[in-house]
Amino acid sequence: MLDIEHVTKRFGKHTAVENLTFGVRPGVVTGFLGPNGAGKSTTMRIAVGLTRPDAGKILINGRPYEKLAAPLNEVGVLLDARAVHPRRSAYQHLAVLATTHGIPLRRVDEVLGLVGLSEVAGRRPGGFSLGMSQRLGIAGALLGDPGIVILDEPVNGLDPEGIRWVRRLLRGLAAEGRTVFLSSHLMSEMALTADRLVIIGRGRLVADVTTAELTAQHRPALRVRTPKAVDLLALVPGAADPADAQLVTITDRSAEAVAELAARHQIPLYELTPVRQSLEDAYLELTHDDVEYTLEGSTSR
Amino acid sequence: MTTTGLTLPRIVSAEQRRLRTLRSTWWFATSAAVLTVAIGVFPAIGVAAGALPADLENVGPLGGALTGLSITELIVAAFAVLAVTAEPAAATFTAVPRRASVVVARATATGAAVLALSLALTFGTFAAAHLLLSSAGVDLPLTAGVARSLSGAAVYLSFVAVLGVAAGWLLRGAVAAIAAVLSVFYLLPVVGLLLPDAIAEAVLPWLPSNAAAALRDPAPTLEMLTPWIALTVLAAYAVGAVLLASAAVRRRDV
Ligand SMILES: Nc1ncnc2c1ncn2[C@@H]1O[C@H](COP(=O)(O)OP(=O)(O)O)[C@@H](O)[C@H]1O
Ligand SMILES: [Mg+2]
């Protein structure tokens, strides 16, 4: 259990996190979502005591991180996969961390096996690909077999195979009753992994919803071209396109339902295209005003 | 099974592993050993080869064993500073959020490693000089004063290491930190000389460089601190530097 309570962090005049409050519960995967610069990494760094908040606090099972007697056994964290000494072998990097807690070194071999790095255990991380570094970072997070796992953009740099592996791993950890908190700036990624989404923009909470709720709020629509547009709209909810008499947008109906209905009423369809407003769209809509850096000329929705 | 969790001995042990699992540590040790011994036996070789008169006057009571010390000191300063500035701090401090214990443990591990190596090097170089000189018929006795001097030089190098670790934490940049450590020994005494005589006389013996000299010199002069006081003074400076570094590291964002 992770409690973020009224956390504010400023860097000079810039407010990176503003009065942020939410909880992360065990047993589910909680996704922390927001555009680049939204304050996700800052919040996670505050959680593990690397950054000092200007106001508020983050509690780990009711206690601040600094007060934990065995932090690695309570919280596993991956912040910046590249932040390891480039010339100390992967094995020894983990062995140093394990030694601080008296974690037996056989656990190092175990987690290296778990993330698929056994064969390169003796190699220096300086020569690792980003994907291998991420795996080493995840190995470090799992070292103490912690009840809480905090991962900042863990799938960055992973290939599709690796992404699927992380997803399975995280779902497995949550199923074991652990608290899993991971960040991403990509909705598509989160929709598949997270049960719950905490969405922030410019350091402020934008939404705290279950993935299912968010999906439900944003139903798919159908783009239909038919010479009998008026007849069709009499049968189903939707709207005619003001510019094109043959074009209608139908909501709250599946493509199959509309096709069968049209066939029964002998309405010819020239086109039937699902224009799903994806979670991605929902997310962009939620955070659009909060995107800190927009490319010039690409501010369209 | 013993319970897992943070303890200071475990943190120190992790810091020792941190040092020995980098190849660069062994390179530093090797270059320190080669240079200290090679430069340190040079005067004795001069005597043995007949280039210098076969007389202890020419090489001093240490047989010249500490001639290479200022080079060793540079190597130790660089090693200690890099033990901090080359290590990414985030992974360290998430494992050990009590940052002061990391600062203390790293200073302990680095200082102890340097002390062990330095003792081997100063006494080893002296032994080599002893052998070379006796081949020329010159006796180089290991008196209590000589032993104190050789140990004092090792303590001094260990002190440089602790200062290097503290400077690494305080300044974060390797170049700035090495420069800071060296200025303690090369710049501070010069500044001291600019003070009015009365003040200089009272202050100078207490400078780290002069306290170290009191430990290291085989024949301390009268205005120097006695060895035990000098040892206490260096220890106090080392503790002060580590406390200062801990306070700075504790306060800032990593
Ligand atoms: N150490 C720092 N110094 C100054 N500004 C920072 C620092 N860390 C983060 N920021 C700023 O804080 C904001 C939030 O950053 P971050 O938490 O990294 O966002 P995210 O992880 O969501 O992309 C950004 O505007 C970033 O530039
Ligand atoms: Mg980030």
Coordinates of C-alpha atoms and ligand atoms in Angstrom, one line a residue:
Chain A
M1 CA 0.0 0.0 0.0
L2 CA 1.3 3.3 -1.1
D3 CA -0.2 6.6 0.0
I4 CA 0.6 9.8 -1.8
E5 CA -0.7 12.6 0.4
H6 CA -0.8 16.2 -0.9
V7 CA 2.6 16.1 -2.5
T8 CA 4.0 19.2 -4.0
K9 CA 7.5 19.6 -5.6
R10 CA 8.9 22.7 -7.2
F11 CA 12.1 23.0 -9.2
G12 CA 12.8 26.7 -9.0
K13 CA 9.7 28.4 -10.2
H14 CA 8.5 25.3 -12.1
T15 CA 6.0 23.2 -10.2
A16 CA 6.6 19.6 -11.2
V17 CA 4.0 18.0 -8.8
E18 CA 1.2 19.9 -7.3
N19 CA -0.9 18.8 -4.4
L20 CA -1.1 15.2 -5.6
T21 CA -3.1 12.8 -3.6
F22 CA -4.0 9.2 -4.4
G23 CA -3.5 5.7 -3.0
V24 CA -2.0 2.6 -4.7
R25 CA -3.6 -0.6 -3.5
P26 CA -2.3 -4.2 -3.4
G27 CA -3.5 -6.9 -5.6
V28 CA -4.0 -4.8 -8.7
V29 CA -1.7 -3.2 -11.3
T30 CA -2.0 0.5 -11.0
G31 CA -0.8 2.5 -14.0
F32 CA 0.6 6.0 -13.6
L33 CA -0.1 7.8 -16.8
G34 CA 0.8 11.2 -18.1
P35 CA 2.6 13.0 -20.9
N36 CA 6.3 13.5 -20.7
G37 CA 7.1 16.0 -18.0
A38 CA 3.8 15.4 -16.2
G39 CA 5.7 14.6 -12.9
K40 CA 5.5 10.8 -12.9
S41 CA 9.2 10.2 -12.3
T42 CA 9.4 13.0 -9.7
T43 CA 6.5 11.4 -7.8
M44 CA 8.2 8.0 -7.8
R45 CA 11.5 9.5 -6.7
I46 CA 9.8 11.2 -3.8
A47 CA 8.2 7.8 -2.9
V48 CA 11.6 6.3 -2.3
G49 CA 13.3 9.3 -0.7
L50 CA 15.5 10.3 -3.6
T51 CA 13.7 13.7 -4.0
R52 CA 12.4 15.8 -1.1
P53 CA 8.9 17.1 -1.5
D54 CA 8.2 20.7 -0.7
A55 CA 4.9 19.7 0.9
G56 CA 3.1 16.5 1.6
K57 CA 4.4 13.0 2.0
I58 CA 4.4 9.5 0.6
L59 CA 3.9 6.6 2.9
I60 CA 4.9 3.0 2.4
N61 CA 2.6 0.8 4.4
G62 CA 2.1 3.8 6.6
R63 CA 5.7 4.7 7.1
P64 CA 8.1 7.0 5.2
Y65 CA 10.6 5.1 3.0
E66 CA 13.6 6.3 5.1
K67 CA 12.1 4.6 8.2
L68 CA 12.0 1.1 6.7
A69 CA 14.3 -1.4 8.3
A70 CA 14.6 -3.4 5.1
P71 CA 13.6 -1.2 2.2
L72 CA 14.6 -3.7 -0.5
N73 CA 12.3 -6.3 1.1
E74 CA 9.4 -3.9 1.2
V75 CA 9.7 -1.9 -2.0
G76 CA 11.4 -2.8 -5.3
V77 CA 12.0 0.1 -7.5
L78 CA 13.3 0.7 -11.0
L79 CA 13.8 4.4 -11.9
D80 CA 16.5 4.8 -14.4
A81 CA 17.8 1.5 -15.9
R82 CA 21.0 3.2 -17.1
A83 CA 22.0 4.4 -13.6
V84 CA 24.3 1.6 -12.8
H85 CA 28.1 1.6 -12.8
P86 CA 28.9 0.6 -16.4
R87 CA 32.0 -1.4 -15.5
R88 CA 30.7 -3.5 -12.6
S89 CA 29.2 -6.8 -13.8
A90 CA 25.5 -7.3 -13.6
Y91 CA 26.0 -10.0 -11.0
Q92 CA 28.2 -7.9 -8.8
H93 CA 25.8 -4.9 -9.2
L94 CA 23.0 -7.0 -7.7
A95 CA 25.4 -8.6 -5.2
V96 CA 26.3 -5.2 -3.8
L97 CA 22.7 -4.3 -3.3
A98 CA 21.9 -7.7 -1.7
T99 CA 24.9 -7.3 0.7
T100 CA 23.5 -4.1 2.2
H101 CA 20.5 -6.2 3.5
G102 CA 22.2 -9.5 4.1
I103 CA 20.1 -11.0 1.3
P104 CA 21.8 -14.4 0.4
L105 CA 23.7 -14.2 -2.9
R106 CA 21.8 -17.2 -4.3
R107 CA 18.9 -14.8 -4.6
V108 CA 21.0 -12.8 -7.1
D109 CA 21.3 -15.9 -9.3
E110 CA 17.6 -16.4 -8.9
V111 CA 16.5 -12.9 -10.1
L112 CA 19.0 -13.0 -12.9
G113 CA 17.4 -16.2 -14.1
L114 CA 13.9 -14.7 -13.6
V115 CA 14.7 -11.8 -16.0
G116 CA 16.6 -13.9 -18.4
L117 CA 20.1 -12.4 -17.8
S118 CA 21.9 -15.5 -16.4
E119 CA 24.1 -15.8 -19.4
V120 CA 25.3 -12.3 -19.3
A121 CA 25.6 -12.1 -15.5
G122 CA 29.4 -11.6 -15.6
R123 CA 29.2 -8.9 -18.3
R124 CA 29.4 -5.2 -17.7
P125 CA 26.1 -3.3 -18.1
G126 CA 28.0 -0.6 -20.0
G127 CA 27.6 -2.8 -23.0
F128 CA 24.0 -3.7 -22.5
S129 CA 21.1 -2.7 -24.8
L130 CA 18.4 -0.6 -23.2
G131 CA 16.2 -3.7 -23.0
M132 CA 18.9 -5.6 -21.1
S133 CA 19.4 -2.7 -18.8
Q134 CA 15.7 -2.6 -18.1
R135 CA 15.8 -6.3 -17.3
L136 CA 18.7 -5.8 -14.9
G137 CA 16.7 -2.9 -13.3
I138 CA 13.7 -5.2 -12.9
A139 CA 16.0 -7.9 -11.4
G140 CA 17.1 -5.3 -8.9
A141 CA 13.6 -4.4 -8.0
L142 CA 12.7 -8.0 -7.4
L143 CA 15.9 -8.8 -5.4
G144 CA 14.3 -8.4 -2.0
D145 CA 11.0 -10.2 -3.0
P146 CA 9.2 -7.0 -2.1
G147 CA 5.4 -6.5 -1.5
I148 CA 5.5 -3.2 -3.4
V149 CA 7.0 -2.7 -6.9
I150 CA 7.5 0.7 -8.4
L151 CA 8.6 0.8 -12.0
D152 CA 9.2 3.9 -14.0
E153 CA 8.5 3.3 -17.7
P154 CA 9.7 -0.4 -17.4
V155 CA 8.9 -1.3 -21.0
N156 CA 11.0 1.5 -22.5
G157 CA 13.5 -0.1 -24.9
L158 CA 12.0 -3.6 -24.7
D159 CA 11.0 -5.5 -27.8
P160 CA 7.5 -6.8 -28.2
E161 CA 8.5 -10.1 -26.7
G162 CA 10.0 -8.3 -23.7
I163 CA 6.9 -6.1 -23.3
R164 CA 4.7 -9.2 -23.2
W165 CA 7.0 -10.7 -20.6
V166 CA 6.9 -7.6 -18.4
R167 CA 3.1 -7.5 -18.7
R168 CA 2.8 -11.1 -17.6
L169 CA 5.3 -10.6 -14.8
L170 CA 3.5 -7.6 -13.4
R171 CA 0.1 -9.2 -13.6
G172 CA 1.6 -12.2 -11.8
L173 CA 3.0 -10.0 -9.1
A174 CA -0.4 -8.3 -8.6
A175 CA -2.1 -11.7 -8.5
E176 CA 0.1 -12.7 -5.7
G177 CA -1.3 -9.8 -3.8
R178 CA 1.5 -7.3 -4.3
T179 CA 1.2 -3.6 -4.9
V180 CA 2.3 -2.9 -8.5
F181 CA 2.7 0.7 -9.6
L182 CA 4.1 1.5 -13.0
S183 CA 4.3 4.6 -15.1
S184 CA 4.1 5.1 -18.8
H185 CA 3.3 7.9 -21.2
L186 CA 1.6 5.5 -23.5
M187 CA -2.1 4.7 -23.0
S188 CA -2.0 1.8 -25.3
E189 CA 0.5 0.1 -23.1
M190 CA -1.3 0.8 -19.9
A191 CA -4.7 -0.3 -21.2
L192 CA -3.3 -3.8 -21.6
T193 CA -1.5 -4.0 -18.3
A194 CA -3.2 -1.9 -15.7
D195 CA -6.4 -2.5 -13.8
R196 CA -6.5 1.0 -12.5
L197 CA -5.2 4.3 -14.0
V198 CA -4.0 7.3 -12.2
I199 CA -3.6 10.0 -14.9
I200 CA -1.7 13.2 -14.2
G201 CA -1.0 16.2 -16.3
R202 CA 1.4 19.1 -15.3
G203 CA 1.8 17.5 -11.9
R204 CA -1.9 17.5 -11.1
L205 CA -4.3 14.6 -10.8
V206 CA -6.5 14.4 -14.0
A207 CA -8.3 11.1 -13.4
D208 CA -8.2 8.2 -11.0
V209 CA -10.3 5.4 -12.6
T210 CA -10.4 1.8 -13.4
T211 CA -9.4 0.9 -16.9
A212 CA -12.8 -0.6 -17.4
E213 CA -14.5 2.7 -16.4
L214 CA -12.4 4.7 -18.8
T215 CA -13.2 2.3 -21.6
A216 CA -16.9 2.5 -20.9
Q217 CA -16.9 6.3 -21.0
H218 CA -15.6 6.2 -24.5
R219 CA -17.8 4.1 -26.7
P220 CA -17.0 3.3 -30.2
A221 CA -18.8 5.0 -33.1
L222 CA -19.5 3.8 -36.7
R223 CA -19.0 5.8 -39.8
V224 CA -21.7 4.7 -42.3
R225 CA -22.1 5.7 -46.0
T226 CA -25.5 5.0 -47.4
P227 CA -27.9 6.6 -50.0
K228 CA -30.7 6.1 -47.4
A229 CA -29.1 8.1 -44.6
V230 CA -32.4 9.4 -43.4
D231 CA -34.0 6.0 -43.2
L232 CA -31.1 4.6 -41.3
L233 CA -31.1 7.4 -38.7
A234 CA -34.8 6.7 -38.1
L235 CA -33.7 3.3 -36.8
V236 CA -30.6 4.0 -34.8
P237 CA -29.2 6.8 -32.8
G238 CA -26.6 8.9 -34.7
A239 CA -26.0 12.1 -36.6
A240 CA -26.0 13.1 -40.2
D241 CA -22.9 14.7 -41.6
P242 CA -23.8 18.3 -42.5
A243 CA -21.4 18.3 -45.4
D244 CA -22.2 14.9 -47.0
A245 CA -25.8 13.8 -47.3
Q246 CA -24.7 10.1 -47.5
L247 CA -22.6 10.1 -44.4
V248 CA -23.8 9.4 -40.9
T249 CA -22.1 8.7 -37.6
I250 CA -23.8 6.1 -35.5
T251 CA -23.2 5.6 -31.8
D252 CA -23.9 2.9 -29.3
R253 CA -24.3 0.1 -31.9
S254 CA -22.0 -2.6 -33.0
A255 CA -21.1 -2.8 -36.7
E256 CA -22.8 -6.3 -36.8
A257 CA -26.0 -4.9 -35.4
V258 CA -26.1 -2.0 -37.9
A259 CA -25.3 -4.2 -40.9
E260 CA -28.0 -6.7 -40.0
L261 CA -30.5 -4.0 -39.3
A262 CA -29.7 -2.3 -42.6
A263 CA -30.1 -5.6 -44.5
R264 CA -33.5 -6.3 -42.9
H265 CA -34.7 -2.9 -43.9
Q266 CA -33.1 -3.1 -47.4
I267 CA -30.8 -0.1 -46.8
P268 CA -27.7 -0.5 -48.9
L269 CA -24.4 0.3 -47.1
Y270 CA -21.5 1.5 -49.1
E271 CA -19.2 1.9 -46.2
L272 CA -19.3 0.7 -42.5
T273 CA -16.2 1.8 -40.6
P274 CA -15.7 1.5 -36.8
V275 CA -14.3 4.8 -35.7
R276 CA -13.4 3.7 -32.2
Q277 CA -12.6 6.5 -30.0
S278 CA -9.7 4.7 -28.4
L279 CA -8.4 4.9 -24.9
E280 CA -5.6 6.7 -26.5
D281 CA -8.0 9.4 -27.7
A282 CA -9.7 9.5 -24.3
Y283 CA -6.3 10.0 -22.6
L284 CA -5.2 12.6 -25.1
E285 CA -8.5 14.4 -24.5
L286 CA -8.0 14.3 -20.7
T287 CA -4.4 15.5 -20.8
H288 CA -4.5 17.7 -23.9
D289 CA -4.5 20.9 -22.0
D290 CA -1.7 19.7 -19.8
V291 CA 0.8 18.7 -22.3
E292 CA 3.8 20.7 -21.5
Y293 CA 5.7 20.5 -24.7
T294 CA 3.7 20.4 -27.9
L295 CA 5.5 20.3 -31.2
E296 CA 4.9 23.4 -33.2
G297 CA 1.9 23.0 -35.5
S298 CA 0.9 19.6 -34.0
T299 CA -1.5 20.8 -31.4
S300 CA -4.5 19.3 -33.1
R301 CA -6.5 16.7 -31.3
Chain B
M1 CA 18.1 -18.0 8.9
T2 CA 19.1 -14.5 10.0
T3 CA 16.6 -11.8 9.2
T4 CA 17.4 -9.5 6.3
G5 CA 17.6 -5.8 6.7
L6 CA 20.0 -2.9 6.9
T7 CA 22.8 -2.9 9.4
L8 CA 26.0 -0.8 9.4
P9 CA 28.3 -3.8 9.2
R10 CA 26.4 -5.0 6.1
I11 CA 26.5 -1.6 4.5
V12 CA 30.3 -1.4 5.1
S13 CA 30.6 -4.9 3.7
A14 CA 28.6 -3.9 0.6
E15 CA 30.9 -0.9 0.1
Q16 CA 33.9 -3.2 0.3
R17 CA 32.4 -5.4 -2.4
R18 CA 31.7 -2.3 -4.4
L19 CA 35.4 -1.4 -4.4
R20 CA 36.8 -4.9 -5.1
T21 CA 34.4 -5.6 -7.9
L22 CA 35.7 -2.8 -10.1
R23 CA 38.7 -3.6 -12.2
S24 CA 39.8 0.0 -11.9
T25 CA 40.4 -0.5 -8.1
W26 CA 43.0 -3.1 -9.0
W27 CA 44.6 -0.8 -11.5
F28 CA 44.9 1.9 -8.9
A29 CA 46.4 -0.6 -6.4
T30 CA 48.9 -1.9 -9.0
S31 CA 50.0 1.6 -10.2
A32 CA 50.3 2.8 -6.6
A33 CA 52.4 -0.3 -5.7
V34 CA 54.7 -0.1 -8.7
L35 CA 55.3 3.7 -8.4
T36 CA 55.7 3.7 -4.6
V37 CA 58.2 0.9 -4.6
A38 CA 60.1 1.9 -7.8
I39 CA 60.5 5.5 -6.7
G40 CA 61.1 4.5 -3.1
V41 CA 64.0 2.1 -3.8
F42 CA 65.7 4.6 -6.1
P43 CA 68.0 6.2 -3.5
A44 CA 68.9 2.7 -2.2
I45 CA 69.7 1.6 -5.7
G46 CA 71.9 4.7 -6.1
V47 CA 73.9 3.6 -3.1
A48 CA 74.0 -0.1 -4.1
A49 CA 75.2 0.8 -7.6
G50 CA 77.9 3.0 -6.2
A51 CA 76.5 6.2 -7.6
L52 CA 76.1 7.5 -4.0
P53 CA 78.5 7.1 -1.1
A54 CA 77.8 4.1 1.0
D55 CA 76.6 6.1 3.9
L56 CA 73.1 6.4 5.6
E57 CA 73.5 10.3 5.6
N58 CA 72.6 10.2 1.9
V59 CA 69.4 8.3 2.1
G60 CA 68.2 9.2 5.6
P61 CA 66.9 6.8 8.3
L62 CA 64.1 5.6 6.0
G63 CA 66.5 4.6 3.3
G64 CA 64.5 6.9 1.0
A65 CA 61.5 4.5 1.2
L66 CA 58.9 7.4 1.2
T67 CA 60.4 9.2 -1.8
G68 CA 57.4 8.3 -4.0
L69 CA 54.8 9.3 -1.4
S70 CA 53.6 12.4 -3.3
I71 CA 52.8 10.3 -6.4
T72 CA 51.1 7.7 -4.2
E73 CA 49.1 10.5 -2.7
L74 CA 47.8 11.6 -6.1
I75 CA 46.8 8.1 -7.0
V76 CA 45.0 7.6 -3.7
A77 CA 43.2 11.0 -4.0
A78 CA 41.9 10.0 -7.5
F79 CA 40.9 6.6 -6.4
A80 CA 38.9 7.8 -3.4
V81 CA 37.2 10.6 -5.3
L82 CA 36.2 8.3 -8.1
A83 CA 34.8 5.8 -5.6
V84 CA 32.1 8.4 -5.0
T85 CA 31.7 10.4 -8.2
A86 CA 31.8 7.3 -10.6
E87 CA 29.0 5.5 -8.7
P88 CA 25.4 6.4 -9.6
A89 CA 23.9 7.4 -6.3
A90 CA 20.2 6.6 -7.0
A91 CA 20.5 2.8 -6.8
T92 CA 22.7 3.1 -3.7
F93 CA 20.3 5.4 -1.8
T94 CA 17.2 3.4 -2.7
A95 CA 18.8 0.4 -1.1
V96 CA 20.1 2.4 1.8
P97 CA 17.9 5.5 2.3
R98 CA 19.8 6.4 5.4
R99 CA 22.3 8.3 3.4
A100 CA 24.7 9.2 6.2
S101 CA 25.4 5.5 6.7
V102 CA 26.4 5.2 3.1
V103 CA 28.8 8.1 3.4
V104 CA 30.3 6.7 6.6
A105 CA 30.5 3.2 5.2
R106 CA 32.2 4.3 1.9
A107 CA 34.7 6.4 3.8
T108 CA 35.4 3.4 6.1
A109 CA 35.8 0.9 3.3
T110 CA 38.0 3.2 1.2
G111 CA 40.1 4.4 4.1
A112 CA 40.6 0.9 5.4
A113 CA 41.6 -0.5 1.9
V114 CA 44.1 2.3 1.4
L115 CA 45.5 1.9 4.9
A116 CA 46.1 -1.9 4.4
L117 CA 47.7 -1.4 1.0
S118 CA 49.8 1.6 2.2
L119 CA 51.1 -0.3 5.2
A120 CA 52.2 -3.1 2.9
L121 CA 53.8 -0.6 0.5
T122 CA 55.7 1.6 3.0
F123 CA 57.1 -1.3 5.0
G124 CA 57.6 -3.3 1.8
T125 CA 59.6 -0.5 0.2
F126 CA 61.6 0.0 3.4
A127 CA 62.4 -3.8 3.4
A128 CA 63.5 -3.5 -0.2
A129 CA 65.7 -0.5 0.5
H130 CA 67.1 -2.4 3.5
L131 CA 68.1 -5.3 1.3
L132 CA 69.7 -3.1 -1.3
L133 CA 71.6 -1.0 1.3
S134 CA 72.9 -4.1 3.1
S135 CA 74.3 -5.4 -0.2
A136 CA 76.4 -2.2 -0.2
G137 CA 77.4 -2.8 3.5
V138 CA 75.1 -0.1 4.9
D139 CA 72.8 -1.1 7.8
L140 CA 69.3 0.4 7.7
P141 CA 67.8 -0.3 11.2
L142 CA 64.1 -0.6 11.7
T143 CA 63.9 1.6 14.8
A144 CA 60.7 2.6 16.7
G145 CA 60.9 6.0 15.1
V146 CA 61.2 4.5 11.6
A147 CA 58.3 2.2 12.2
R148 CA 56.2 5.1 13.4
S149 CA 57.2 7.1 10.3
L150 CA 56.3 4.3 7.9
S151 CA 53.0 3.7 9.7
G152 CA 52.4 7.4 9.8
A153 CA 52.8 7.7 6.1
A154 CA 50.2 4.9 5.6
V155 CA 47.8 6.7 8.0
Y156 CA 48.4 9.8 6.1
L157 CA 47.4 8.1 2.8
S158 CA 44.4 6.7 4.4
F159 CA 43.5 10.2 5.6
V160 CA 43.8 11.4 2.0
A161 CA 41.4 8.7 1.0
V162 CA 38.8 9.7 3.5
L163 CA 39.1 13.4 2.5
G164 CA 38.8 12.2 -1.1
V165 CA 35.5 10.4 -0.4
A166 CA 34.2 13.4 1.5
A167 CA 35.2 15.8 -1.3
G168 CA 33.6 13.5 -3.8
W169 CA 30.2 13.7 -2.0
L170 CA 30.5 17.4 -1.3
L171 CA 31.5 18.5 -4.8
R172 CA 30.2 15.6 -7.0
G173 CA 32.6 16.4 -9.8
A174 CA 35.8 14.3 -9.9
V175 CA 38.1 17.1 -11.1
A176 CA 36.8 19.6 -8.5
A177 CA 37.0 17.1 -5.7
I178 CA 40.6 16.0 -6.6
A179 CA 41.6 19.6 -6.8
A180 CA 40.1 20.3 -3.4
V181 CA 41.9 17.4 -1.7
L182 CA 45.2 18.5 -3.2
S183 CA 44.7 22.1 -2.2
V184 CA 44.4 21.0 1.4
F185 CA 48.0 19.8 1.3
Y186 CA 49.5 22.1 -1.2
L187 CA 47.5 25.4 -1.1
L188 CA 46.6 25.6 2.6
P189 CA 50.2 25.7 3.8
V190 CA 51.0 28.5 1.4
V191 CA 48.1 30.5 2.7
G192 CA 49.3 29.8 6.2
L193 CA 52.6 31.3 5.4
L194 CA 50.9 34.6 4.5
L195 CA 49.6 34.9 8.0
P196 CA 51.3 37.3 10.5
D197 CA 54.1 35.4 12.3
A198 CA 52.4 35.2 15.7
I199 CA 49.3 33.7 14.3
A200 CA 51.1 31.5 11.8
E201 CA 53.2 29.9 14.6
A202 CA 50.0 29.0 16.5
V203 CA 48.0 27.8 13.5
L204 CA 50.5 26.1 11.1
P205 CA 51.2 22.9 13.2
W206 CA 47.5 22.2 13.2
L207 CA 47.1 22.2 9.4
P208 CA 46.4 18.8 8.0
S209 CA 49.6 18.9 6.0
N210 CA 51.8 19.6 9.0
A211 CA 50.0 17.2 11.3
A212 CA 50.6 14.6 8.6
A213 CA 54.2 15.6 8.4
A214 CA 54.5 15.2 12.2
L215 CA 53.3 11.6 11.8
R216 CA 55.4 10.8 8.8
D217 CA 58.8 12.5 9.3
P218 CA 61.4 10.3 10.9
A219 CA 62.9 13.3 12.8
P220 CA 60.0 15.7 13.7
T221 CA 61.1 19.3 14.4
L222 CA 60.2 21.0 17.7
E223 CA 57.4 23.1 16.4
M224 CA 55.6 20.0 15.1
L225 CA 52.8 18.3 17.0
T226 CA 53.7 15.1 18.8
P227 CA 52.7 12.0 16.9
W228 CA 49.8 11.1 19.1
I229 CA 48.4 14.6 19.0
A230 CA 48.9 14.7 15.2
L231 CA 47.1 11.3 14.8
T232 CA 44.2 12.7 16.9
V233 CA 44.1 15.9 14.8
L234 CA 44.0 14.0 11.5
A235 CA 41.3 11.7 12.9
A236 CA 39.3 14.8 13.9
Y237 CA 39.7 16.3 10.5
A238 CA 38.6 13.1 8.9
V239 CA 35.5 12.8 11.1
G240 CA 34.7 16.4 10.4
A241 CA 34.9 16.0 6.7
V242 CA 32.7 12.9 6.8
L243 CA 30.1 14.7 8.9
L244 CA 30.1 17.6 6.6
A245 CA 29.7 15.4 3.6
S246 CA 26.9 13.4 5.3
A247 CA 25.0 16.6 6.1
A248 CA 25.3 17.8 2.6
V249 CA 24.2 14.5 1.1
R250 CA 21.3 14.1 3.5
R251 CA 19.9 17.5 2.6
R252 CA 19.9 17.4 -1.2
D253 CA 17.9 15.6 -3.9
V254 CA 19.8 12.8 -5.6
Ligands
LIG1 N1 16.1 17.6 -11.1 C1 15.2 18.5 -11.7 N2 15.5 19.8 -11.8 C2 14.7 20.6 -12.5 N3 13.6 20.2 -13.1 C3 13.2 19.0 -13.0 C4 14.0 18.0 -12.3 N4 13.4 16.8 -12.4 C5 12.3 17.0 -13.1 N5 12.2 18.3 -13.5 C6 11.0 18.8 -14.2 O1 9.8 18.5 -13.6 C7 8.8 18.1 -14.5 C8 8.4 16.7 -14.2 O2 9.4 15.8 -14.6 P1 9.2 14.3 -14.5 O3 8.8 13.9 -13.1 O4 10.5 13.7 -15.0 O5 8.1 13.9 -15.5 P2 7.7 12.6 -16.2 O6 8.4 11.5 -15.6 O7 6.2 12.5 -16.0 O8 8.0 12.7 -17.7 C9 9.5 18.4 -15.9 O9 9.1 19.6 -16.3 C10 10.9 18.3 -15.6 O10 11.6 19.1 -16.5
MG2 MG 9.7 10.1 -16.4

